[in-house]
CSV table of N, CA, C and O in Angstrom, one decimal:
chain,number,residue,atom,x,y,z
A,1428,MET,N,-1.9,-18.7,17.5
A,1428,MET,CA,-2.2,-18.2,16.2
A,1428,MET,C,-2.3,-19.3,15.2
A,1428,MET,O,-1.4,-20.2,15.2
A,1429,GLU,N,-3.3,-19.3,14.4
A,1429,GLU,CA,-3.5,-20.4,13.4
A,1429,GLU,C,-2.4,-20.2,12.3
A,1429,GLU,O,-2.0,-19.1,12.0
A,1430,GLU,N,-2.1,-21.3,11.6
A,1430,GLU,CA,-1.1,-21.2,10.5
A,1430,GLU,C,-1.5,-20.2,9.4
A,1430,GLU,O,-0.7,-19.4,9.0
A,1431,GLY,N,-2.8,-20.1,9.0
A,1431,GLY,CA,-3.2,-19.2,8.0
A,1431,GLY,C,-3.0,-17.8,8.4
A,1431,GLY,O,-2.6,-16.9,7.6
A,1432,THR,N,-3.3,-17.5,9.7
A,1432,THR,CA,-3.2,-16.2,10.2
A,1432,THR,C,-1.7,-15.8,10.3
A,1432,THR,O,-1.3,-14.6,10.0
A,1433,GLU,N,-0.9,-16.7,10.7
A,1433,GLU,CA,0.6,-16.4,10.8
A,1433,GLU,C,1.1,-16.1,9.4
A,1433,GLU,O,1.9,-15.2,9.3
A,1434,LYS,N,0.7,-16.9,8.4
A,1434,LYS,CA,1.2,-16.7,7.1
A,1434,LYS,C,0.8,-15.3,6.6
A,1434,LYS,O,1.5,-14.5,6.0
A,1435,THR,N,-0.5,-14.9,6.9
A,1435,THR,CA,-1.0,-13.6,6.4
A,1435,THR,C,-0.2,-12.5,7.1
A,1435,THR,O,0.2,-11.5,6.5
A,1436,GLU,N,0.0,-12.6,8.4
A,1436,GLU,CA,0.8,-11.6,9.1
A,1436,GLU,C,2.2,-11.5,8.6
A,1436,GLU,O,2.8,-10.4,8.5
A,1437,ALA,N,2.8,-12.6,8.3
A,1437,ALA,CA,4.2,-12.6,7.8
A,1437,ALA,C,4.2,-11.9,6.4
A,1437,ALA,O,5.1,-11.1,6.1
A,1438,LYS,N,3.2,-12.1,5.6
A,1438,LYS,CA,3.1,-11.5,4.3
A,1438,LYS,C,3.0,-9.9,4.5
A,1438,LYS,O,3.6,-9.2,3.7
A,1439,LYS,N,2.2,-9.5,5.4
A,1439,LYS,CA,2.0,-8.1,5.7
A,1439,LYS,C,3.3,-7.4,6.1
A,1439,LYS,O,3.6,-6.4,5.6
A,1440,LYS,N,4.0,-8.1,7.0
A,1440,LYS,CA,5.3,-7.5,7.5
A,1440,LYS,C,6.3,-7.5,6.4
A,1440,LYS,O,7.0,-6.5,6.2
A,1441,LEU,N,6.4,-8.5,5.6
A,1441,LEU,CA,7.3,-8.5,4.4
A,1441,LEU,C,7.0,-7.4,3.5
A,1441,LEU,O,7.9,-6.6,3.0
A,1442,LEU,N,5.7,-7.3,3.1
A,1442,LEU,CA,5.3,-6.3,2.1
A,1442,LEU,C,5.5,-4.8,2.7
A,1442,LEU,O,6.0,-3.9,2.0
A,1443,SER,N,5.3,-4.7,4.0
A,1443,SER,CA,5.5,-3.4,4.6
A,1443,SER,C,7.0,-3.0,4.6
A,1443,SER,O,7.3,-1.8,4.2
A,1444,GLY,N,7.8,-3.9,4.9
A,1444,GLY,CA,9.3,-3.6,4.8
A,1444,GLY,C,9.7,-3.3,3.4
A,1444,GLY,O,10.5,-2.4,3.2
A,1445,TRP,N,9.2,-4.1,2.5
A,1445,TRP,CA,9.6,-4.0,1.1
A,1445,TRP,C,9.1,-2.6,0.6
A,1445,TRP,O,9.9,-1.8,0.0
A,1446,ALA,N,7.9,-2.2,0.9
A,1446,ALA,CA,7.3,-0.9,0.5
A,1446,ALA,C,8.1,0.2,1.1
A,1446,ALA,O,8.2,1.3,0.5
A,1447,LYS,N,8.6,0.0,2.3
A,1447,LYS,CA,9.3,1.1,3.0
A,1447,LYS,C,10.6,1.4,2.3
A,1447,LYS,O,11.1,2.5,2.1
A,1448,ASN,N,11.3,0.3,1.8
A,1448,ASN,CA,12.6,0.4,1.2
A,1448,ASN,C,12.5,0.7,-0.3
A,1448,ASN,O,13.4,1.3,-0.9
A,1449,ASP,N,11.5,0.1,-1.0
A,1449,ASP,CA,11.4,0.3,-2.4
A,1449,ASP,C,9.9,0.2,-2.8
A,1449,ASP,O,9.4,-0.8,-3.3
A,1450,PRO,N,9.1,1.3,-2.6
A,1450,PRO,CA,7.7,1.2,-2.8
A,1450,PRO,C,7.3,0.9,-4.2
A,1450,PRO,O,6.3,0.2,-4.4
A,1451,ALA,N,8.0,1.4,-5.2
A,1451,ALA,CA,7.6,1.1,-6.6
A,1451,ALA,C,7.7,-0.4,-6.9
A,1451,ALA,O,6.9,-0.9,-7.6
A,1452,SER,N,8.8,-1.0,-6.4
A,1452,SER,CA,8.9,-2.4,-6.6
A,1452,SER,C,7.8,-3.2,-5.9
A,1452,SER,O,7.3,-4.2,-6.5
A,1453,ALA,N,7.5,-2.8,-4.7
A,1453,ALA,CA,6.4,-3.5,-4.0
A,1453,ALA,C,5.1,-3.3,-4.7
A,1453,ALA,O,4.3,-4.3,-4.8
A,1454,ALA,N,4.9,-2.1,-5.3
A,1454,ALA,CA,3.7,-1.9,-6.0
A,1454,ALA,C,3.6,-2.7,-7.3
A,1454,ALA,O,2.6,-3.3,-7.6
A,1455,ASP,N,4.8,-2.9,-8.0
A,1455,ASP,CA,4.8,-3.7,-9.2
A,1455,ASP,C,4.4,-5.2,-8.8
A,1455,ASP,O,3.7,-5.9,-9.6
A,1456,HIS,N,4.9,-5.6,-7.7
A,1456,HIS,CA,4.6,-7.0,-7.2
A,1456,HIS,C,3.1,-7.1,-7.0
A,1456,HIS,O,2.5,-8.1,-7.4
A,1457,LEU,N,2.5,-6.1,-6.3
A,1457,LEU,CA,1.0,-6.1,-6.1
A,1457,LEU,C,0.2,-6.1,-7.4
A,1457,LEU,O,-0.8,-6.8,-7.5
A,1458,ASP,N,0.7,-5.4,-8.4
A,1458,ASP,CA,0.0,-5.3,-9.6
A,1458,ASP,C,-0.1,-6.6,-10.3
A,1458,ASP,O,-1.0,-6.9,-11.1
A,1459,ALA,N,0.9,-7.5,-10.0
A,1459,ALA,CA,0.9,-8.9,-10.6
A,1459,ALA,C,0.0,-9.8,-9.9
A,1459,ALA,O,-0.3,-10.9,-10.3
A,1460,LEU,N,-0.6,-9.4,-8.7
A,1460,LEU,CA,-1.4,-10.3,-7.9
A,1460,LEU,C,-2.9,-10.1,-8.2
A,1460,LEU,O,-3.7,-10.2,-7.3
A,1461,VAL,N,-3.3,-9.8,-9.4
A,1461,VAL,CA,-4.7,-9.6,-9.7
A,1461,VAL,C,-5.5,-10.8,-9.3
A,1461,VAL,O,-5.2,-12.0,-9.5
A,1462,GLY,N,-6.6,-10.5,-8.5
A,1462,GLY,CA,-7.4,-11.6,-8.0
A,1462,GLY,C,-7.0,-12.3,-6.7
A,1462,GLY,O,-7.8,-13.1,-6.2
A,1463,GLU,N,-5.9,-11.9,-6.2
A,1463,GLU,CA,-5.5,-12.5,-4.9
A,1463,GLU,C,-6.3,-11.9,-3.8
A,1463,GLU,O,-6.7,-10.8,-3.8
A,1464,ASP,N,-6.7,-12.8,-2.8
A,1464,ASP,CA,-7.5,-12.4,-1.7
A,1464,ASP,C,-6.9,-11.3,-0.9
A,1464,ASP,O,-7.6,-10.4,-0.4
A,1465,ASP,N,-5.6,-11.3,-0.7
A,1465,ASP,CA,-5.0,-10.3,0.2
A,1465,ASP,C,-4.5,-9.1,-0.5
A,1465,ASP,O,-3.8,-8.3,0.0
A,1466,ARG,N,-4.8,-8.9,-1.8
A,1466,ARG,CA,-4.3,-7.8,-2.6
A,1466,ARG,C,-4.8,-6.5,-2.0
A,1466,ARG,O,-4.1,-5.5,-2.0
A,1467,GLY,N,-6.1,-6.4,-1.5
A,1467,GLY,CA,-6.6,-5.2,-1.0
A,1467,GLY,C,-5.8,-4.7,0.2
A,1467,GLY,O,-5.5,-3.5,0.3
A,1468,THR,N,-5.4,-5.6,1.1
A,1468,THR,CA,-4.6,-5.2,2.2
A,1468,THR,C,-3.3,-4.7,1.8
A,1468,THR,O,-2.7,-3.8,2.3
A,1469,GLY,N,-2.7,-5.4,0.8
A,1469,GLY,CA,-1.4,-5.0,0.2
A,1469,GLY,C,-1.4,-3.6,-0.4
A,1469,GLY,O,-0.5,-2.8,-0.2
A,1470,VAL,N,-2.5,-3.3,-1.1
A,1470,VAL,CA,-2.7,-1.9,-1.6
A,1470,VAL,C,-2.6,-0.9,-0.5
A,1470,VAL,O,-1.9,0.1,-0.6
A,1471,LYS,N,-3.3,-1.1,0.6
A,1471,LYS,CA,-3.2,-0.2,1.7
A,1471,LYS,C,-1.8,-0.1,2.3
A,1471,LYS,O,-1.4,1.0,2.6
A,1472,ILE,N,-1.2,-1.2,2.4
A,1472,ILE,CA,0.2,-1.2,3.0
A,1472,ILE,C,1.2,-0.4,2.1
A,1472,ILE,O,1.9,0.5,2.6
A,1473,VAL,N,1.2,-0.7,0.8
A,1473,VAL,CA,2.1,-0.1,-0.1
A,1473,VAL,C,1.8,1.4,-0.2
A,1473,VAL,O,2.7,2.2,-0.1
A,1474,ALA,N,0.5,1.8,-0.3
A,1474,ALA,CA,0.2,3.2,-0.4
A,1474,ALA,C,0.6,4.0,0.8
A,1474,ALA,O,1.1,5.1,0.7
A,1475,ARG,N,0.4,3.4,2.0
A,1475,ARG,CA,0.7,4.1,3.2
A,1475,ARG,C,2.2,4.3,3.3
A,1475,ARG,O,2.7,5.4,3.5
A,1476,ARG,N,3.0,3.3,3.0
A,1476,ARG,CA,4.5,3.4,3.1
A,1476,ARG,C,5.0,4.3,2.0
A,1476,ARG,O,5.9,5.1,2.3
A,1477,TRP,N,4.5,4.2,0.8
A,1477,TRP,CA,4.9,5.0,-0.3
A,1477,TRP,C,4.5,6.5,0.0
A,1477,TRP,O,5.3,7.4,-0.3
A,1478,GLY,N,3.3,6.6,0.5
A,1478,GLY,CA,2.9,8.0,0.8
A,1478,GLY,C,3.7,8.7,1.9
A,1478,GLY,O,3.8,9.9,1.9
A,1479,GLU,N,4.3,7.9,2.7
A,1479,GLU,CA,5.2,8.5,3.7
A,1479,GLU,C,6.4,9.2,3.1
A,1479,GLU,O,7.0,10.1,3.6
A,1480,GLN,N,6.9,8.6,2.0
A,1480,GLN,CA,8.1,9.1,1.3
A,1480,GLN,C,7.8,10.0,0.1
A,1480,GLN,O,8.4,11.0,-0.1
A,1481,ASP,N,6.8,9.6,-0.7
A,1481,ASP,CA,6.5,10.3,-1.9
A,1481,ASP,C,4.9,10.2,-2.2
A,1481,ASP,O,4.5,9.4,-2.9
A,1482,PRO,N,4.2,11.1,-1.5
A,1482,PRO,CA,2.8,11.0,-1.6
A,1482,PRO,C,2.3,11.2,-3.1
A,1482,PRO,O,1.3,10.5,-3.5
A,1483,ALA,N,2.9,12.0,-3.9
A,1483,ALA,CA,2.5,12.2,-5.3
A,1483,ALA,C,2.7,10.9,-6.0
A,1483,ALA,O,1.8,10.5,-6.8
A,1484,GLY,N,3.8,10.2,-5.8
A,1484,GLY,CA,4.0,8.9,-6.5
A,1484,GLY,C,2.9,7.9,-6.1
A,1484,GLY,O,2.4,7.1,-6.9
A,1485,ALA,N,2.7,7.8,-4.8
A,1485,ALA,CA,1.7,6.9,-4.3
A,1485,ALA,C,0.3,7.2,-4.8
A,1485,ALA,O,-0.5,6.3,-5.2
A,1486,ALA,N,-0.1,8.5,-4.9
A,1486,ALA,CA,-1.4,8.9,-5.4
A,1486,ALA,C,-1.5,8.5,-6.9
A,1486,ALA,O,-2.5,8.0,-7.4
A,1487,GLU,N,-0.4,8.7,-7.7
A,1487,GLU,CA,-0.4,8.4,-9.1
A,1487,GLU,C,-0.6,6.9,-9.3
A,1487,GLU,O,-1.4,6.4,-10.1
A,1488,TRP,N,0.1,6.1,-8.5
A,1488,TRP,CA,-0.1,4.6,-8.5
A,1488,TRP,C,-1.5,4.2,-8.2
A,1488,TRP,O,-2.1,3.4,-8.8
A,1489,LEU,N,-2.1,4.8,-7.2
A,1489,LEU,CA,-3.4,4.5,-6.7
A,1489,LEU,C,-4.5,4.8,-7.8
A,1489,LEU,O,-5.5,4.1,-7.9
A,1490,THR,N,-4.3,5.8,-8.6
A,1490,THR,CA,-5.3,6.2,-9.6
A,1490,THR,C,-5.4,5.0,-10.6
A,1490,THR,O,-6.4,4.9,-11.3
A,1491,GLU,N,-4.3,4.2,-10.8
A,1491,GLU,CA,-4.3,3.1,-11.7
A,1491,GLU,C,-4.9,1.8,-11.1
A,1491,GLU,O,-5.1,0.9,-11.9
A,1492,GLN,N,-5.2,1.8,-9.8
A,1492,GLN,CA,-5.8,0.6,-9.2
A,1492,GLN,C,-7.3,0.5,-9.4
A,1492,GLN,O,-8.0,1.6,-9.5
A,1493,PRO,N,-7.8,-0.7,-9.4
A,1493,PRO,CA,-9.3,-0.8,-9.6
A,1493,PRO,C,-10.0,-0.2,-8.4
A,1493,PRO,O,-9.5,-0.2,-7.2
A,1494,GLU,N,-11.2,0.3,-8.6
A,1494,GLU,CA,-12.0,0.9,-7.5
A,1494,GLU,C,-12.3,-0.2,-6.5
A,1494,GLU,O,-12.7,-1.3,-6.8
A,1495,SER,N,-12.1,0.1,-5.2
A,1495,SER,CA,-12.4,-0.8,-4.1
A,1495,SER,C,-12.4,0.0,-2.8
A,1495,SER,O,-11.9,1.2,-2.8
A,1496,ASP,N,-12.9,-0.6,-1.8
A,1496,ASP,CA,-12.8,0.0,-0.4
A,1496,ASP,C,-11.4,0.2,0.0
A,1496,ASP,O,-11.0,1.2,0.6
A,1497,SER,N,-10.5,-0.8,-0.4
A,1497,SER,CA,-9.1,-0.7,0.0
A,1497,SER,C,-8.4,0.5,-0.7
A,1497,SER,O,-7.6,1.2,-0.1
A,1498,LYS,N,-8.8,0.8,-1.9
A,1498,LYS,CA,-8.2,1.9,-2.6
A,1498,LYS,C,-8.7,3.2,-2.0
A,1498,LYS,O,-7.9,4.1,-1.8
A,1499,LYS,N,-9.9,3.3,-1.6
A,1499,LYS,CA,-10.4,4.5,-0.9
A,1499,LYS,C,-9.7,4.7,0.4
A,1499,LYS,O,-9.3,5.9,0.7
A,1500,ASP,N,-9.5,3.7,1.2
A,1500,ASP,CA,-8.8,3.8,2.5
A,1500,ASP,C,-7.3,4.2,2.2
A,1500,ASP,O,-6.8,5.0,2.9
A,1501,ALA,N,-6.7,3.6,1.2
A,1501,ALA,CA,-5.3,3.9,0.9
A,1501,ALA,C,-5.2,5.4,0.5
A,1501,ALA,O,-4.2,6.0,0.9
A,1502,MET,N,-6.1,5.9,-0.3
A,1502,MET,CA,-6.1,7.3,-0.7
A,1502,MET,C,-6.1,8.2,0.5
A,1502,MET,O,-5.4,9.2,0.5
A,1503,ARG,N,-6.9,7.9,1.5
A,1503,ARG,CA,-7.0,8.7,2.7
A,1503,ARG,C,-5.6,8.7,3.4
A,1503,ARG,O,-5.1,9.8,3.8
A,1504,ASP,N,-4.9,7.6,3.4
A,1504,ASP,CA,-3.6,7.5,4.0
A,1504,ASP,C,-2.6,8.4,3.2
A,1504,ASP,O,-1.7,9.0,3.8
A,1505,VAL,N,-2.7,8.3,1.9
A,1505,VAL,CA,-1.8,9.1,1.1
A,1505,VAL,C,-2.1,10.6,1.3
A,1505,VAL,O,-1.1,11.4,1.4
A,1506,VAL,N,-3.3,11.0,1.4
A,1506,VAL,CA,-3.6,12.4,1.7
A,1506,VAL,C,-3.0,12.8,3.0
A,1506,VAL,O,-2.4,13.9,3.1
A,1507,ARG,N,-3.0,12.0,4.0
A,1507,ARG,CA,-2.3,12.2,5.3
A,1507,ARG,C,-0.8,12.4,5.1
A,1507,ARG,O,-0.2,13.2,5.7
A,1508,GLY,N,-0.3,11.6,4.2
A,1508,GLY,CA,1.1,11.7,3.8
A,1508,GLY,C,1.5,13.1,3.2
A,1508,GLY,O,2.5,13.7,3.6
A,1509,PHE,N,0.6,13.6,2.4
A,1509,PHE,CA,0.8,14.9,1.8
A,1509,PHE,C,0.9,16.0,3.0
A,1509,PHE,O,1.7,16.8,2.9
A,1510,THR,N,0.0,15.8,3.9
A,1510,THR,CA,0.0,16.9,5.0
A,1510,THR,C,1.3,16.8,5.9
A,1510,THR,O,1.7,17.8,6.4
A,1511,SER,N,1.9,15.6,6.0
A,1511,SER,CA,3.1,15.5,6.8
A,1511,SER,C,4.3,15.8,6.0
A,1511,SER,O,5.3,16.4,6.6
A,1512,VAL,N,4.4,15.5,4.7
A,1512,VAL,CA,5.5,15.7,3.9
A,1512,VAL,C,5.6,17.1,3.4
A,1512,VAL,O,6.6,17.8,3.4
A,1513,ASP,N,4.4,17.7,3.0
A,1513,ASP,CA,4.4,19.0,2.4
A,1513,ASP,C,3.1,19.7,2.9
A,1513,ASP,O,2.1,19.9,2.2
A,1514,PRO,N,3.1,20.2,4.2
A,1514,PRO,CA,1.9,20.8,4.8
A,1514,PRO,C,1.5,22.0,4.0
A,1514,PRO,O,0.3,22.3,3.8
A,1515,GLU,N,2.4,22.8,3.4
A,1515,GLU,CA,2.0,24.0,2.7
A,1515,GLU,C,1.3,23.6,1.4
A,1515,GLU,O,0.4,24.2,1.0
A,1516,GLY,N,1.8,22.6,0.7
A,1516,GLY,CA,1.3,22.1,-0.6
A,1516,GLY,C,0.0,21.4,-0.4
A,1516,GLY,O,-0.8,21.3,-1.3
A,1517,ALA,N,-0.3,20.8,0.8
A,1517,ALA,CA,-1.5,20.0,1.0
A,1517,ALA,C,-2.7,21.0,1.1
A,1517,ALA,O,-3.7,20.8,0.7
């Protein structure tokens, strides 16, 4: 694996763990990364992890994100989170 790829994968794993334990804090970190190349991937990771615990909170955060393909993908993940956390409410 190339050094750049290893670094990217390490960032993804770190962000995923962070988002699992404290999704709001991980989201705040991402919000500070405006213009970063890997921000889109981060949005998907945080939204998925946050959506597993608090889909409403994840959806609210996503509404504040700039429009992008990553945001659309993340919103689909959050909707899936609603169906697993609150099937009746979904």
